[in-house]
PDB file of C-alpha atoms in Angstrom:
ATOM      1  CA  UNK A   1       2.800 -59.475  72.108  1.00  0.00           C
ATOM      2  CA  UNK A   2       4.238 -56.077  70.436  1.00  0.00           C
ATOM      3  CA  UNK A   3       0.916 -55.291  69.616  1.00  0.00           C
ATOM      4  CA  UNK A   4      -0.474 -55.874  72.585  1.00  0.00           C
ATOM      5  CA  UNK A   5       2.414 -53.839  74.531  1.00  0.00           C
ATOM      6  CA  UNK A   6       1.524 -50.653  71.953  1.00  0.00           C
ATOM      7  CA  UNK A   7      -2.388 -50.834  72.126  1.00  0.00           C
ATOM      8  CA  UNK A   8      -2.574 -50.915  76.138  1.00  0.00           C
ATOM      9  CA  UNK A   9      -1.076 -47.068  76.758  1.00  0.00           C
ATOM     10  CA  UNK A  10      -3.371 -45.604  73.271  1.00  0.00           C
ATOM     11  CA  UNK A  11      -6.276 -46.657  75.289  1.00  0.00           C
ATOM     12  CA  UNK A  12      -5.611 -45.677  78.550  1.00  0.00           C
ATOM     13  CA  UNK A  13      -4.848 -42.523  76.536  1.00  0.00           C
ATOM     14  CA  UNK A  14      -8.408 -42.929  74.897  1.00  0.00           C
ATOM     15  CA  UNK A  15     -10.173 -43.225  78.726  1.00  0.00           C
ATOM     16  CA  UNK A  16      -8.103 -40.155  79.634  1.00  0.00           C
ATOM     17  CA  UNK A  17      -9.385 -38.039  76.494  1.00  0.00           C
ATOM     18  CA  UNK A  18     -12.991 -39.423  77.161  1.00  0.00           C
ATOM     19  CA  UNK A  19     -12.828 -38.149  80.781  1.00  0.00           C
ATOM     20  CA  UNK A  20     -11.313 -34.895  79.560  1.00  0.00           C
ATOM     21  CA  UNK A  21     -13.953 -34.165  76.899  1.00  0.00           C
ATOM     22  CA  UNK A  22     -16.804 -35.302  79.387  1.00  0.00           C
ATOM     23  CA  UNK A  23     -15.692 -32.925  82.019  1.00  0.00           C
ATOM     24  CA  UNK A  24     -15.523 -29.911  79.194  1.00  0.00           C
ATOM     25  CA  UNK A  25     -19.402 -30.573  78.224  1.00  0.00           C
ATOM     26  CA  UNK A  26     -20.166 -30.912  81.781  1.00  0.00           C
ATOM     27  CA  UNK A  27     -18.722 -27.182  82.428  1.00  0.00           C
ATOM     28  CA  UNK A  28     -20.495 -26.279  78.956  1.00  0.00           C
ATOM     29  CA  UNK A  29     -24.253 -27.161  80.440  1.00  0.00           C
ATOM     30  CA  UNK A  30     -22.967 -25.736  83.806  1.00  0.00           C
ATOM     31  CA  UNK A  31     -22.817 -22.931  81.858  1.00  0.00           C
ATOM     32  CA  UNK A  32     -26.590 -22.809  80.448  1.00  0.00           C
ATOM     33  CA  UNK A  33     -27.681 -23.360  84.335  1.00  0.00           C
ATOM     34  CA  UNK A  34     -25.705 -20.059  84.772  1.00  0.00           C
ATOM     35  CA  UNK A  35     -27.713 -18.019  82.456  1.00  0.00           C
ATOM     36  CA  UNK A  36     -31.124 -19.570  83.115  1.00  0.00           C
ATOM     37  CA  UNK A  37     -30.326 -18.551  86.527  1.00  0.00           C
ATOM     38  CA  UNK A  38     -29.556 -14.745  85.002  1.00  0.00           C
ATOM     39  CA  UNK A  39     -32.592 -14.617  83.171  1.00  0.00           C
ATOM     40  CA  UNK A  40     -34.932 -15.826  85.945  1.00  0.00           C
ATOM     41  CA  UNK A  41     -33.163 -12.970  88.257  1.00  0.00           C
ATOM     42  CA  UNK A  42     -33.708 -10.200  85.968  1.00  0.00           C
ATOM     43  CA  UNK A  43     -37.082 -11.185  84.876  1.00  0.00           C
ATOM     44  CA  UNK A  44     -38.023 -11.812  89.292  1.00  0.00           C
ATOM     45  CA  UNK A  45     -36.276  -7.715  89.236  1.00  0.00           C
ATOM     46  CA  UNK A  46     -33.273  -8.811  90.970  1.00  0.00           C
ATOM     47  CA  UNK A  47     -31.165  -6.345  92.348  1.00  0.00           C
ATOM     48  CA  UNK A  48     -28.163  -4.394  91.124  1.00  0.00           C
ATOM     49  CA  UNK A  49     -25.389  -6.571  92.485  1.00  0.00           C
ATOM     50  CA  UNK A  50     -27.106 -10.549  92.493  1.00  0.00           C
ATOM     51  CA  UNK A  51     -27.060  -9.535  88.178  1.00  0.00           C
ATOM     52  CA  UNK A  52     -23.512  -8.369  88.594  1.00  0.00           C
ATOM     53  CA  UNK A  53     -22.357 -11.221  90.255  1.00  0.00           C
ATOM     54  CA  UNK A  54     -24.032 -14.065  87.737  1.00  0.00           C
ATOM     55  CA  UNK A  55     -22.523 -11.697  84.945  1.00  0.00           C
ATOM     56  CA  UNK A  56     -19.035 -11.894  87.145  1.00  0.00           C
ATOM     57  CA  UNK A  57     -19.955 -15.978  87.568  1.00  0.00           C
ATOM     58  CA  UNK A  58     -20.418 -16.464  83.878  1.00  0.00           C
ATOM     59  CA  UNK A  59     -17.144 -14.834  82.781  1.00  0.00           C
ATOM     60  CA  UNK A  60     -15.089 -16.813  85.353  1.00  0.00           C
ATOM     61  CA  UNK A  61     -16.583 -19.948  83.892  1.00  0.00           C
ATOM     62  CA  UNK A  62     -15.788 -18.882  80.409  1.00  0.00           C
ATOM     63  CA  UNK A  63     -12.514 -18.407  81.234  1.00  0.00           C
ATOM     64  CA  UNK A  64     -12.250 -22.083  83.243  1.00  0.00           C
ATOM     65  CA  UNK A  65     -13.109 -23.330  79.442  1.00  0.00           C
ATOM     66  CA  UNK A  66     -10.986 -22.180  77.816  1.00  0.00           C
ATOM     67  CA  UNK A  67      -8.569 -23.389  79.344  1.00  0.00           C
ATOM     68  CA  UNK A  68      -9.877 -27.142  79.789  1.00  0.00           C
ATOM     69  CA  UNK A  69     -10.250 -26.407  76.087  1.00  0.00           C
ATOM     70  CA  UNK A  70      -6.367 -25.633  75.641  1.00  0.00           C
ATOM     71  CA  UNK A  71      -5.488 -28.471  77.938  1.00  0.00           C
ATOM     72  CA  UNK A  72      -7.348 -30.876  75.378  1.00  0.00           C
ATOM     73  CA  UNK A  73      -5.789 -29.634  72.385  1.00  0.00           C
ATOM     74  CA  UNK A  74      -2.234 -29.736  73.884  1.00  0.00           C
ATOM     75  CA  UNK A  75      -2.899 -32.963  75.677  1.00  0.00           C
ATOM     76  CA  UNK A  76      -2.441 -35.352  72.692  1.00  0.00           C
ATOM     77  CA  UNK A  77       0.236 -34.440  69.045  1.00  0.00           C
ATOM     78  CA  UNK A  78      -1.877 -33.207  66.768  1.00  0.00           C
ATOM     79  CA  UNK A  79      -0.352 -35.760  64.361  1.00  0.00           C
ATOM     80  CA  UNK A  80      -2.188 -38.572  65.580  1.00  0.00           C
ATOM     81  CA  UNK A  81      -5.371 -40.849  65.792  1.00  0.00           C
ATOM     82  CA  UNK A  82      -6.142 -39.188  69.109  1.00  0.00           C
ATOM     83  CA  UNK A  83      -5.018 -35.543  67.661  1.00  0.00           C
ATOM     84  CA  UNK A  84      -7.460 -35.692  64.946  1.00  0.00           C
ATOM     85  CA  UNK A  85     -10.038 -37.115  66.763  1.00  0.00           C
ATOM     86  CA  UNK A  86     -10.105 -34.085  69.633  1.00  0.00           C
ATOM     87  CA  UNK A  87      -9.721 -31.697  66.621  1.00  0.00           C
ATOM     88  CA  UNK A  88     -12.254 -33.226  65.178  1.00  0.00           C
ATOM     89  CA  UNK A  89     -14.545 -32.733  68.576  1.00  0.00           C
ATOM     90  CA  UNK A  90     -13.420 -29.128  69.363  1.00  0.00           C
ATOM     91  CA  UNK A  91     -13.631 -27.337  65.791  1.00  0.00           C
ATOM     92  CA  UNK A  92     -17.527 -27.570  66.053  1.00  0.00           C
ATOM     93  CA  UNK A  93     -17.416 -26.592  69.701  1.00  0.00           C
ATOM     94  CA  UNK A  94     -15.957 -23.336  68.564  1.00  0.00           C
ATOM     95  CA  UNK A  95     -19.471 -22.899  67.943  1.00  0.00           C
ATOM     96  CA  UNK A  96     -20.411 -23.636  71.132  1.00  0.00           C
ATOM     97  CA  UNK A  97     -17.956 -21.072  72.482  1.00  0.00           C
ATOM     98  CA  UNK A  98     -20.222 -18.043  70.585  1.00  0.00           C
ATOM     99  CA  UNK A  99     -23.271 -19.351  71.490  1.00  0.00           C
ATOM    100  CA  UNK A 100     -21.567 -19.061  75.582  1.00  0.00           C
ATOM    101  CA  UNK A 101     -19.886 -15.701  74.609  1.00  0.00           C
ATOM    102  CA  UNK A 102     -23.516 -14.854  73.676  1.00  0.00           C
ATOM    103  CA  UNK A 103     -25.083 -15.758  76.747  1.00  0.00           C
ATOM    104  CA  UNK A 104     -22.571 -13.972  78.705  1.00  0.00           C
ATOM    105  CA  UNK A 105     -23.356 -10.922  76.699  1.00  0.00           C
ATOM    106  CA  UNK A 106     -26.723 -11.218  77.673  1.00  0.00           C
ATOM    107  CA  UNK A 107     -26.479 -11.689  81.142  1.00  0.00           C
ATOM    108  CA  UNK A 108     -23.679  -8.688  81.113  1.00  0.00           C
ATOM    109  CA  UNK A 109     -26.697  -6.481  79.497  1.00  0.00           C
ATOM    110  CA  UNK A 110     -29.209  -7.531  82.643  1.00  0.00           C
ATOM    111  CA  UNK A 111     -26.346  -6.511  85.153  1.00  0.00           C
ATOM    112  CA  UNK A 112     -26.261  -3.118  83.091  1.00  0.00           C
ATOM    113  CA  UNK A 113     -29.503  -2.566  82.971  1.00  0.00           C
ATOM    114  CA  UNK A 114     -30.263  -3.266  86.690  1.00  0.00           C
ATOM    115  CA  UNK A 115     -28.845   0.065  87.457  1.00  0.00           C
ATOM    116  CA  UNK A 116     -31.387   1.717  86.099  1.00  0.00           C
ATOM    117  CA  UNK A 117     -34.663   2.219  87.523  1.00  0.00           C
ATOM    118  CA  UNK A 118     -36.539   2.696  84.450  1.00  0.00           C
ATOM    119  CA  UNK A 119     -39.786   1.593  83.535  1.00  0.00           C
ATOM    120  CA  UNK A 120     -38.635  -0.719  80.376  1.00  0.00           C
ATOM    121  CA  UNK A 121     -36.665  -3.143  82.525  1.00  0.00           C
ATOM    122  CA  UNK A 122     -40.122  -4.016  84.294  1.00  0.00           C
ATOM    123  CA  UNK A 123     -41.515  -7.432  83.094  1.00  0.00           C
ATOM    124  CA  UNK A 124     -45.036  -7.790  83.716  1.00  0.00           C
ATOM    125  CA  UNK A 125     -45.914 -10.393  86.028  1.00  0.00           C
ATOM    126  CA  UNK A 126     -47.957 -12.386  83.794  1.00  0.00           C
ATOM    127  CA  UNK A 127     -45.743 -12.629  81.025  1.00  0.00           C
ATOM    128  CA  UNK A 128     -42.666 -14.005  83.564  1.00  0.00           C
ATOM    129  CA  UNK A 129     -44.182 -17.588  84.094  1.00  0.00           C
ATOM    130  CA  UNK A 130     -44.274 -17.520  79.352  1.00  0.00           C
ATOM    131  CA  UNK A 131     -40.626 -15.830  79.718  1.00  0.00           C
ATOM    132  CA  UNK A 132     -39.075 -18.332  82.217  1.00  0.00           C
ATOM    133  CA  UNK A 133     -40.731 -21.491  80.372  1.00  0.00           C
ATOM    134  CA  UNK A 134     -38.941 -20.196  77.584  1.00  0.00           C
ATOM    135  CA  UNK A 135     -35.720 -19.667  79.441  1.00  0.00           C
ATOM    136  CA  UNK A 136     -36.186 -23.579  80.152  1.00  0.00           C
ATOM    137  CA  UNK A 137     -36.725 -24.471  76.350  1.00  0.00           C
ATOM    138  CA  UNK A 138     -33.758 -22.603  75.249  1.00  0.00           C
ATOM    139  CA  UNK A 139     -31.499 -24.182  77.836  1.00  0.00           C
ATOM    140  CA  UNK A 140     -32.850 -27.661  76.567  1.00  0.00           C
ATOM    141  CA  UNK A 141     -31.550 -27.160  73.517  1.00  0.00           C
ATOM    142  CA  UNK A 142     -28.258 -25.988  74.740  1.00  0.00           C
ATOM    143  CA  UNK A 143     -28.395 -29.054  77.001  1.00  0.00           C
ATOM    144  CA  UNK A 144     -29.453 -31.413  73.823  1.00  0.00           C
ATOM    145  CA  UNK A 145     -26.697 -30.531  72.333  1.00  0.00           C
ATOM    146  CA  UNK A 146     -24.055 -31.015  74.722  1.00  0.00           C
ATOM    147  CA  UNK A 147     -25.528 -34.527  74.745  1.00  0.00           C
ATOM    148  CA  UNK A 148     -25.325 -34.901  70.950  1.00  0.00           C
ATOM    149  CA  UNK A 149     -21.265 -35.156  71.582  1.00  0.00           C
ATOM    150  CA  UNK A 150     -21.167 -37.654  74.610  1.00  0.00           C
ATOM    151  CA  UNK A 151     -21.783 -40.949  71.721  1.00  0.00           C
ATOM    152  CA  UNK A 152     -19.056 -39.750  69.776  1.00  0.00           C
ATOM    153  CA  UNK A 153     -17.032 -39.575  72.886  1.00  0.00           C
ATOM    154  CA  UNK A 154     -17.214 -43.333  72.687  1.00  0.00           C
ATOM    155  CA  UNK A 155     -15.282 -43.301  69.188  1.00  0.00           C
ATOM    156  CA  UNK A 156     -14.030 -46.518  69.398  1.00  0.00           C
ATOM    157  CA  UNK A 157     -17.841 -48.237  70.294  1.00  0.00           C
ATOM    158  CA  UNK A 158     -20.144 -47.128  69.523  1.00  0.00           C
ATOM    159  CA  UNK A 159     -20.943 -45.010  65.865  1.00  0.00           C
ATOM    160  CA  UNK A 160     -23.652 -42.271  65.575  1.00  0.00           C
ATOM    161  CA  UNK A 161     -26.992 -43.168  65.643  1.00  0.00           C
ATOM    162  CA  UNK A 162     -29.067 -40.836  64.317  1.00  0.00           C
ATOM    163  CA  UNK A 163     -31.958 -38.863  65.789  1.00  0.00           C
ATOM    164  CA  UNK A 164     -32.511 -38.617  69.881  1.00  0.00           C
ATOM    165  CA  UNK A 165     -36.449 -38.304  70.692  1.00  0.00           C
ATOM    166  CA  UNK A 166     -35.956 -35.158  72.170  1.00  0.00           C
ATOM    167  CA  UNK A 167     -33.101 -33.527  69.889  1.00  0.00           C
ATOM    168  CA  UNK A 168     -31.919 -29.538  69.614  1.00  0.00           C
ATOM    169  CA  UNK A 169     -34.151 -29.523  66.914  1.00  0.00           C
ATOM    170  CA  UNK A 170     -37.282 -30.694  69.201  1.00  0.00           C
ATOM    171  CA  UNK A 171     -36.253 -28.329  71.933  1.00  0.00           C
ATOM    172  CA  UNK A 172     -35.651 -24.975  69.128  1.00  0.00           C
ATOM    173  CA  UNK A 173     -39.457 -25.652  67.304  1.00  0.00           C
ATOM    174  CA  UNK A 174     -41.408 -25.293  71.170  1.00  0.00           C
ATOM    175  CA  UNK A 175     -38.871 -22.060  71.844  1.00  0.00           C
ATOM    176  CA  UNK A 176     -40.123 -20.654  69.178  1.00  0.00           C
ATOM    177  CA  UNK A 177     -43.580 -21.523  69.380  1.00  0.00           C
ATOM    178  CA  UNK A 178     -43.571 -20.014  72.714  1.00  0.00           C
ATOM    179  CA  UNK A 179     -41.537 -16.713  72.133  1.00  0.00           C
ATOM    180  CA  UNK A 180     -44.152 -15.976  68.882  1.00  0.00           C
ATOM    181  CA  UNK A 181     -46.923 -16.797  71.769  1.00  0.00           C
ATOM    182  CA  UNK A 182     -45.151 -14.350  73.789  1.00  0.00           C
ATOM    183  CA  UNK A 183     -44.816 -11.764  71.563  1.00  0.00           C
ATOM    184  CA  UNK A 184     -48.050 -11.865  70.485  1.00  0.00           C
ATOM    185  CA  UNK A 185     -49.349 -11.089  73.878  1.00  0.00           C
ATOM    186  CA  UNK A 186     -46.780  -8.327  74.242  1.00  0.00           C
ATOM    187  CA  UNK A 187     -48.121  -6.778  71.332  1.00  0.00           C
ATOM    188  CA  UNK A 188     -51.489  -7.173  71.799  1.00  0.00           C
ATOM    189  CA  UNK A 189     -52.069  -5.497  75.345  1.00  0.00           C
ATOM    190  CA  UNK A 190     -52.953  -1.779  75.000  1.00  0.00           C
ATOM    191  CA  UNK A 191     -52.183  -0.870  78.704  1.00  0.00           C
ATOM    192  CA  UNK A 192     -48.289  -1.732  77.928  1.00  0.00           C
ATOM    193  CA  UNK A 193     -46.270   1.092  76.295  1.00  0.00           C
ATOM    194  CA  UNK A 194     -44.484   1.501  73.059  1.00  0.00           C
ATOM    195  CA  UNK A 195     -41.531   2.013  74.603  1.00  0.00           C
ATOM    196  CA  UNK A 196     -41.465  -0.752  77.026  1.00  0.00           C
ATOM    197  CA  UNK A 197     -43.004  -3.115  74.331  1.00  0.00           C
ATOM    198  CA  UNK A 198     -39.950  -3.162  71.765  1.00  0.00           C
ATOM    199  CA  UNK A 199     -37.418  -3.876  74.593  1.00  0.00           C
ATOM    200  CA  UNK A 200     -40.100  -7.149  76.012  1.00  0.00           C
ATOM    201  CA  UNK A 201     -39.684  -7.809  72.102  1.00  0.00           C
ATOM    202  CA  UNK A 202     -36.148  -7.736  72.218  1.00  0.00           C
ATOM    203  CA  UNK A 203     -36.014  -9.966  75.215  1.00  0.00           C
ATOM    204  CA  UNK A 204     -37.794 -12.751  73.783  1.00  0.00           C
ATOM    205  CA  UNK A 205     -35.635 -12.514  70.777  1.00  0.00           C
ATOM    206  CA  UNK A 206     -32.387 -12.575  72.492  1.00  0.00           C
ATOM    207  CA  UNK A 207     -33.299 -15.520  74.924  1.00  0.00           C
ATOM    208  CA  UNK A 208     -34.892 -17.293  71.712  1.00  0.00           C
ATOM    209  CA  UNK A 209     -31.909 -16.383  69.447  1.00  0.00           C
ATOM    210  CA  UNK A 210     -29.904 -19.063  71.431  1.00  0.00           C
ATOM    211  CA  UNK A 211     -31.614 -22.119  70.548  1.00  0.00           C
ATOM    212  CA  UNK A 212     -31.282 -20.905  66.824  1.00  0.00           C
ATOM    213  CA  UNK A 213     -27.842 -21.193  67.553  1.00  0.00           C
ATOM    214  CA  UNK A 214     -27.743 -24.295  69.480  1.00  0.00           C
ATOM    215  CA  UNK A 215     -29.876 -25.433  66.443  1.00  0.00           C
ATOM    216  CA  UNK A 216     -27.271 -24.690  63.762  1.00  0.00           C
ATOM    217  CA  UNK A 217     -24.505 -25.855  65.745  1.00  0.00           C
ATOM    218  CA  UNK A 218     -26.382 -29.070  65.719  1.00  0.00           C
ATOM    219  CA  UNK A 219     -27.251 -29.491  62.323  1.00  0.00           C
ATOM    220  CA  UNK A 220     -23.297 -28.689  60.880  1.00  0.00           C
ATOM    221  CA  UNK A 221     -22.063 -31.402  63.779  1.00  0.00           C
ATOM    222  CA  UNK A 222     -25.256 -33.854  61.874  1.00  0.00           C
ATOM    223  CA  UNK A 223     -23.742 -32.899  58.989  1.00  0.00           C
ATOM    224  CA  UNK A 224     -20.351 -33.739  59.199  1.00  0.00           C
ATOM    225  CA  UNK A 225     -21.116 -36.986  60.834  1.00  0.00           C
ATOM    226  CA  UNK A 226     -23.137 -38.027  57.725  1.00  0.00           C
ATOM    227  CA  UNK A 227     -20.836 -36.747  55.229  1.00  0.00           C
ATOM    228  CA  UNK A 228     -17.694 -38.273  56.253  1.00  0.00           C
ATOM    229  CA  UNK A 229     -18.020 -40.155  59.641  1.00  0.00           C
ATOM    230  CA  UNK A 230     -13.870 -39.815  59.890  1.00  0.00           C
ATOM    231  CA  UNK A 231     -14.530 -41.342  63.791  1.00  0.00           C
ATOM    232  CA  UNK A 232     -15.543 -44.259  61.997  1.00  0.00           C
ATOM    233  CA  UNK A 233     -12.596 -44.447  59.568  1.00  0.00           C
ATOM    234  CA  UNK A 234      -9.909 -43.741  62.532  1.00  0.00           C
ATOM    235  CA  UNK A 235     -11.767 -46.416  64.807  1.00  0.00           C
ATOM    236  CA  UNK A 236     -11.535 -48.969  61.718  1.00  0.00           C
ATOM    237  CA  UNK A 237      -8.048 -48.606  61.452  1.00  0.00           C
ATOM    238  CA  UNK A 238      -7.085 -49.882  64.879  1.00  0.00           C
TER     239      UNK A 238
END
């Protein structure tokens, strides 16, 4: 009857920490739609103040993380099954938190370079259909990922399981397919400047650049799963 008296507030605390965690990597892809929305308004020519106000959007949501990030860590002692399991979800999110802090740079650069009305922030037209399809990709990754963490959310059911169909890892490979496409075609059209080709360049580097990260943010959270699974060990001891 003790027992039974002790388990029923840890897993109402669990359910609370489950909602918690789901809410923070439902801001996180909330996030992505934020900057897939940026890039699609710079590469469209957007004016001055729409990039301003996505670059003001972005930071305001960063800043909503962090602090459903604090609330998480603070929520539960640190010194305890629950502790160490949202430790153990948030230290590889601090990952995460660059690969958002570099989409926010990005976004901050198109609001900065809206002001100008110079001939390197003009995307040709028929490269914009290649540049938002790679927008999408990247994003898919960054979406992929968030999804990698919901299982894990379910510590106490259900264990990792390898593998999705569609992983980061899926998601990365076509990004980069598509931004070497790109860049080839940049490259090879004579009737686009020097000077406005290494900027395109850059572009399609910086956009692809976050899957890479999404990518090796997946692969150390893979990692740690298969070295140690401690979920495993601290659902095995209840």
């Amino acid at each position: 009857m003790e027992t039974q008296v002790q388990a029923a507030p840890r897993s109402a605390i669990s359910r609370s920490i489950e909602s918690d965690l789901d809410s923070y990597l439902d801001a996180i892809a909330d996030a992505t739609a934020i900057f897939r929305e940026a890039v699609d308004a710079y590469l469209q020519g957007g004016s001055e103040g729409s990039c301003w106000r996505q670059a003001g959007k972005i930071s305001e949501h960063l800043r909503t993380l962090d602090d459903m990030q604090q609330r998480l860590e603070t929520g539960v002692r640190p010194q305890s099954a629950l502790g160490d399991l949202v430790a153990e979800m948030i230290d590889p999110l601090t990952g995460v938190s660059r690969l958002l802090k570099d989409m926010k740079r990005q976004i901050t650069g198109f609001a900065i370079e809206s002001g100008f009305s110079s001939p390197r922030r003009c995307v040709p037209a028929y490269l914009v259909p290649d540049l938002q399809e790679l927008s999408d990709e990247v994003c898919a990754a960054v979406d992929a990922l968030v999804e990698s963490y919901r299982p894990s959310l379910l510590w106490w059911e259900q264990p990792f399981s390898g593998e999705a169909e569609h992983g980061v890892s899926w998601y990365e490979n076509q990004a980069d397919r598509l931004s070497m496409q790109i860049l080839k075609k940049i490259f090879a059209d004579d009737s686009i400047d020097l000077e406005v080709k290494l900027p395109l360049a850059q572009l399609v580097e910086e956009i692809d650049r976050v899957a890479d990260q999404a990518e090796g943010i997946d692969r150390e959270l893979r990692a740690r799963r298969m070295a140690g699974l401690p979920t495993a060990a601290v659902r095995d001891s209840h």
